Amino acid sequence: GDLLIRFYQQQPYVNDPNEFCGLVLIDELDLHFHPKLQRRLPKLLSDVFPQVQFIVSTHSVIPFLGAPANSVFLKVTRNKTAGIQLERINIEIQNLLPNSILTSPIFDLDGEEITQENNKNMDDIRMEDTYDEIESVDKIKARLKAFEESGRDFPDDLFEIETERT
């Protein structure tokens, strides 16, 4: 609401929000929003205000998942000797999952460091991409364990390649 009010105050001659022009700075786009809305918000803003350039900061990977195709990504670094520096990160983000974005140059998280810090046994780390995949793998493992404990033999034709019948 605040954004629309300010646009109408600054550009009272505009009737259609698609015609507003300007530059909008949003600090911490992800704050106070559910992850589903965090993902939808970047594209929603770009669609509603196509003539407005948005400069957005975030500490969350989720808004990146909804970034429009023409987005530019800048990484801000700070240190005492060099001061504040901007680095343009050229990355095709549309086909990346959150774990890939977190370990990309955008966030610079070291995947091995994270897993070693939180997991003592590397074999316990789940590598599936979705929770549905985790549940599916767990069901398969449970069925295999039950089969193993049953003492039954594998059927002879289990590993035979089925040939096409004419």
Tab-separated table of C-alpha atoms in Angstrom:
chain	number	residue	atom	x	y	z
A	1	GLY	CA	0.000	0.000	0.000
A	2	ASP	CA	2.742	2.494	0.919
A	3	LEU	CA	4.429	2.009	-2.436
A	4	LEU	CA	1.245	2.792	-4.364
A	5	ILE	CA	0.448	5.817	-2.199
A	6	ARG	CA	3.913	7.267	-2.764
A	7	PHE	CA	3.753	6.636	-6.494
A	8	TYR	CA	0.375	8.380	-6.761
A	9	GLN	CA	1.679	11.310	-4.677
A	10	GLN	CA	4.790	11.676	-6.838
A	11	GLN	CA	3.082	10.962	-10.174
A	12	PRO	CA	-0.561	12.127	-9.791
A	13	TYR	CA	-1.095	12.199	-13.558
A	14	VAL	CA	-0.669	8.394	-13.800
A	15	ASN	CA	-3.821	6.268	-13.671
A	16	ASP	CA	-2.438	2.814	-14.468
A	17	PRO	CA	0.221	1.348	-12.093
A	18	ASN	CA	1.928	-0.132	-15.181
A	19	GLU	CA	2.853	3.431	-16.170
A	20	PHE	CA	4.617	4.447	-12.952
A	21	CYS	CA	8.319	5.180	-13.467
A	22	GLY	CA	10.983	5.245	-10.840
A	23	LEU	CA	13.572	3.563	-8.733
A	24	VAL	CA	12.601	1.697	-5.556
A	25	LEU	CA	15.031	0.527	-2.881
A	26	ILE	CA	13.858	-2.356	-0.686
A	27	ASP	CA	16.053	-3.445	2.202
A	28	GLU	CA	15.536	-7.045	3.325
A	29	LEU	CA	12.789	-8.024	0.879
A	30	ASP	CA	12.385	-11.359	2.663
A	31	LEU	CA	11.600	-9.989	6.136
A	32	HIS	CA	8.226	-10.891	7.609
A	33	PHE	CA	7.087	-12.870	4.555
A	34	HIS	CA	6.280	-16.552	4.227
A	35	PRO	CA	8.721	-18.330	1.857
A	36	LYS	CA	6.002	-18.781	-0.796
A	37	LEU	CA	5.454	-15.015	-0.906
A	38	GLN	CA	9.209	-14.340	-0.781
A	39	ARG	CA	9.509	-16.373	-3.994
A	40	ARG	CA	6.574	-14.689	-5.748
A	41	LEU	CA	7.303	-11.094	-4.712
A	42	PRO	CA	10.177	-10.208	-7.108
A	43	LYS	CA	8.233	-11.219	-10.220
A	44	LEU	CA	4.997	-9.753	-8.874
A	45	LEU	CA	6.615	-6.347	-8.349
A	46	SER	CA	8.207	-6.442	-11.801
A	47	ASP	CA	4.927	-7.433	-13.450
A	48	VAL	CA	2.827	-4.771	-11.688
A	49	PHE	CA	5.432	-2.022	-12.125
A	50	PRO	CA	7.267	-2.797	-15.403
A	51	GLN	CA	8.685	0.755	-15.691
A	52	VAL	CA	10.158	0.700	-12.167
A	53	GLN	CA	13.650	-0.508	-11.356
A	54	PHE	CA	13.855	-2.348	-8.029
A	55	ILE	CA	17.084	-2.539	-6.070
A	56	VAL	CA	16.610	-5.135	-3.370
A	57	SER	CA	18.703	-6.596	-0.581
A	58	THR	CA	18.110	-9.957	1.064
A	59	HIS	CA	19.810	-12.535	3.240
A	60	SER	CA	17.460	-15.260	2.036
A	61	VAL	CA	17.879	-17.535	-0.957
A	62	ILE	CA	14.105	-17.749	-1.528
A	63	PRO	CA	13.579	-14.400	-3.347
A	64	PHE	CA	16.247	-15.462	-5.862
A	65	LEU	CA	13.982	-18.343	-6.892
A	66	GLY	CA	11.428	-15.832	-8.169
A	67	ALA	CA	13.778	-13.314	-9.714
A	68	PRO	CA	12.752	-12.224	-13.232
A	69	ALA	CA	14.922	-13.435	-16.116
A	70	ASN	CA	16.520	-10.014	-16.699
A	71	SER	CA	17.647	-9.575	-13.080
A	72	VAL	CA	21.124	-8.333	-12.219
A	73	PHE	CA	22.795	-9.701	-9.090
A	74	LEU	CA	25.306	-7.630	-7.155
A	75	LYS	CA	27.203	-8.853	-4.131
A	76	VAL	CA	28.237	-6.319	-1.503
A	77	THR	CA	31.447	-6.965	0.428
A	78	ARG	CA	32.862	-4.858	3.219
A	79	ASN	CA	36.283	-4.746	4.837
A	80	LYS	CA	38.413	-2.096	6.521
A	81	THR	CA	41.079	-1.805	3.843
A	82	ALA	CA	38.959	-1.881	0.667
A	83	GLY	CA	35.796	-0.415	2.145
A	84	ILE	CA	32.488	-1.287	0.518
A	85	GLN	CA	32.716	-3.013	-2.855
A	86	LEU	CA	30.155	-4.257	-5.363
A	87	GLU	CA	30.716	-7.308	-7.521
A	88	ARG	CA	28.393	-8.268	-10.347
A	89	ILE	CA	27.618	-11.977	-10.212
A	90	ASN	CA	26.786	-13.358	-13.653
A	91	ILE	CA	24.694	-16.422	-12.983
A	92	GLU	CA	21.730	-18.092	-14.677
A	93	ILE	CA	19.583	-18.485	-11.596
A	94	GLN	CA	16.315	-19.685	-13.153
A	95	ASN	CA	17.225	-23.382	-13.040
A	96	LEU	CA	19.017	-23.468	-9.691
A	97	LEU	CA	17.702	-24.917	-6.448
A	98	PRO	CA	18.286	-23.236	-3.065
A	99	ASN	CA	21.286	-25.404	-2.168
A	100	SER	CA	22.989	-24.442	-5.444
A	101	ILE	CA	22.330	-20.746	-4.879
A	102	LEU	CA	23.628	-20.911	-1.293
A	103	THR	CA	26.927	-22.401	-2.448
A	104	SER	CA	27.210	-20.082	-5.472
A	105	PRO	CA	29.320	-16.892	-5.464
A	106	ILE	CA	26.192	-14.980	-4.379
A	107	PHE	CA	26.240	-16.400	-0.836
A	108	ASP	CA	29.668	-18.115	-0.772
A	109	LEU	CA	28.628	-20.826	1.669
A	110	ASP	CA	30.962	-23.801	1.638
A	111	GLY	CA	28.841	-26.941	1.343
A	112	GLU	CA	31.442	-29.205	2.942
A	113	GLU	CA	31.930	-26.848	5.859
A	114	ILE	CA	28.197	-26.732	6.529
A	115	THR	CA	27.744	-30.492	6.434
A	116	GLN	CA	30.821	-31.213	8.556
A	117	GLU	CA	29.716	-28.680	11.128
A	118	ASN	CA	26.226	-30.106	11.540
A	119	ASN	CA	26.679	-33.787	10.735
A	120	LYS	CA	29.174	-36.139	12.297
A	121	ASN	CA	28.371	-38.953	9.852
A	122	MET	CA	28.457	-37.845	6.213
A	123	ASP	CA	26.389	-40.915	5.238
A	124	ASP	CA	23.410	-39.434	7.106
A	125	ILE	CA	23.237	-36.320	4.916
A	126	ARG	CA	20.176	-36.283	2.681
A	127	MET	CA	20.957	-35.373	-0.924
A	128	GLU	CA	17.436	-35.448	-2.338
A	129	ASP	CA	16.147	-32.249	-3.927
A	130	THR	CA	12.619	-32.298	-2.493
A	131	TYR	CA	10.878	-33.564	0.609
A	132	ASP	CA	8.735	-35.845	-1.581
A	133	GLU	CA	11.942	-37.507	-2.782
A	134	ILE	CA	13.068	-37.990	0.831
A	135	GLU	CA	9.776	-39.704	1.695
A	136	SER	CA	9.963	-41.895	-1.418
A	137	VAL	CA	13.540	-42.991	-0.670
A	138	ASP	CA	12.594	-43.717	2.960
A	139	LYS	CA	9.697	-45.947	1.818
A	140	ILE	CA	11.962	-47.835	-0.586
A	141	LYS	CA	14.592	-48.340	2.137
A	142	ALA	CA	11.920	-49.608	4.541
A	143	ARG	CA	10.610	-52.086	1.953
A	144	LEU	CA	14.140	-53.302	1.174
A	145	LYS	CA	14.878	-53.746	4.880
A	146	ALA	CA	11.635	-55.671	5.383
A	147	PHE	CA	12.466	-57.888	2.401
A	148	GLU	CA	15.982	-58.497	3.730
A	149	GLU	CA	14.655	-59.423	7.172
A	150	SER	CA	12.065	-61.791	5.655
A	151	GLY	CA	14.768	-64.157	4.441
A	152	ARG	CA	13.064	-64.635	1.082
A	153	ASP	CA	15.101	-65.006	-2.093
A	154	PHE	CA	14.931	-62.558	-4.941
A	155	PRO	CA	12.753	-63.854	-7.782
A	156	ASP	CA	14.883	-65.358	-10.571
A	157	ASP	CA	13.464	-62.988	-13.166
A	158	LEU	CA	13.908	-59.821	-11.086
A	159	PHE	CA	16.931	-58.586	-13.008
A	160	GLU	CA	16.076	-59.948	-16.450
A	161	ILE	CA	15.624	-57.422	-19.220
A	162	GLU	CA	12.147	-57.540	-20.641
A	163	THR	CA	12.168	-57.937	-24.411
A	164	GLU	CA	9.609	-56.392	-26.691
A	165	ARG	CA	6.957	-58.853	-27.830
A	166	THR	CA	5.998	-58.849	-31.478
